[in-house]
CSV table of C-alpha atoms in Angstrom, one decimal:
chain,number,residue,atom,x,y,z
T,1,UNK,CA,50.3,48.1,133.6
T,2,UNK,CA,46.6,49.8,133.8
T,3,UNK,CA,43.7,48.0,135.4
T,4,UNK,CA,40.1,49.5,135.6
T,5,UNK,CA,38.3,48.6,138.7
T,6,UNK,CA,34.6,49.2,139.4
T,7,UNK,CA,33.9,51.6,142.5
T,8,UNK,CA,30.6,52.5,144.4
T,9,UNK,CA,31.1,56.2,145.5
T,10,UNK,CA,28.1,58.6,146.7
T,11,UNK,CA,29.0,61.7,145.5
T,12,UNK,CA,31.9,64.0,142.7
T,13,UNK,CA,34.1,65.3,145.7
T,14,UNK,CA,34.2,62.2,147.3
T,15,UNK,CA,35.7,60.3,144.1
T,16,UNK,CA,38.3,63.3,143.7
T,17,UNK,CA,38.9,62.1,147.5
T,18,UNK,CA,39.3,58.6,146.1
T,19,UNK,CA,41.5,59.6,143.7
T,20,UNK,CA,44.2,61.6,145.6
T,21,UNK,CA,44.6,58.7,148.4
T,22,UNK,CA,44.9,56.5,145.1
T,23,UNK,CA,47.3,58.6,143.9
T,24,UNK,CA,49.0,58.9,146.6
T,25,UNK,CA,49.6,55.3,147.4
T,26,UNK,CA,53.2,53.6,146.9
T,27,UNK,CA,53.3,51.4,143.5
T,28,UNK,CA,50.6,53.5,141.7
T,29,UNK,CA,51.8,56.2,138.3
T,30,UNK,CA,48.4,57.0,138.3
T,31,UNK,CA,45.0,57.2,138.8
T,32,UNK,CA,41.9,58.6,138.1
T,33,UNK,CA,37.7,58.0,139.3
T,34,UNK,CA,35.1,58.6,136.6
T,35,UNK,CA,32.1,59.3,139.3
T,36,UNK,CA,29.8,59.0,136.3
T,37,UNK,CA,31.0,55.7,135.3
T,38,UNK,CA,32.1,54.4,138.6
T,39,UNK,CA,35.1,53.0,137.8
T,40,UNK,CA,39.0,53.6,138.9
T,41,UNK,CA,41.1,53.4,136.0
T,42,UNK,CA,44.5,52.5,138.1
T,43,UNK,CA,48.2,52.8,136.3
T,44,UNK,CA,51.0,50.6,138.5
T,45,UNK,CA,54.6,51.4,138.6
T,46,UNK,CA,56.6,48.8,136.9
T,47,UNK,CA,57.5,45.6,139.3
T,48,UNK,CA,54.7,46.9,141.2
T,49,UNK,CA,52.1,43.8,142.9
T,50,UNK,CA,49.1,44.6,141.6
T,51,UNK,CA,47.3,42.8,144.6
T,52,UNK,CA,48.8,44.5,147.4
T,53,UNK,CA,48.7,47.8,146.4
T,54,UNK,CA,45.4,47.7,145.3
T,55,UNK,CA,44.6,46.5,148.8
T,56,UNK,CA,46.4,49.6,150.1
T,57,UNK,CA,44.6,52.1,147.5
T,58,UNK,CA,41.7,50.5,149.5
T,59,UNK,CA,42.3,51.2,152.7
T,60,UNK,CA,44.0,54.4,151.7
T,61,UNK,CA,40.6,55.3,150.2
T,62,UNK,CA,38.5,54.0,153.1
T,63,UNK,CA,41.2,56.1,155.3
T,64,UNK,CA,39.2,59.6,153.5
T,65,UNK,CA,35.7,58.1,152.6
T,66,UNK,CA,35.1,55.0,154.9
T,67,UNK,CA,31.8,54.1,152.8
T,68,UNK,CA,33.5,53.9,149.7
T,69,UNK,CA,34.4,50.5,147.7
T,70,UNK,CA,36.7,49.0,145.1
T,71,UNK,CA,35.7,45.8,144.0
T,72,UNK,CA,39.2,44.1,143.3
């Protein structure tokens, strides 16, 4: 399943930052930030719960750029 979520980021490397911790989070394929768009396109693995790991990918995210935000 993909979702797209929107995102408020201040700068390019900090979305890249975004995007590795989202990455790297259990239950996500893939993901990638558009800083020009600001928007998370997210990819789950399957039997993943979309909820909860988007609430990690937040804190995962918050973890390398604390002034960032997903809204979910």
């Amino acid at each position: 399943m993909k979702k797209t979520y929107k995102i408020e980021v201040d700068c390019a490397n900090c979305a890249n930052k975004m995007e590795e911790a989202a990455k790297a989070t259990a239950g996500v394929k893939d993901a990638t930030v558009n800083f020009m768009t600001l928007k998370m396109n997210v990819e789950f693995e399957d039997n993943a719960e979309v909820k909860a790991v988007m609430q990690e990918v937040l804190k995962n995210c918050k973890k390398v750029e604390d002034d960032c935000e997903i809204f979910l």
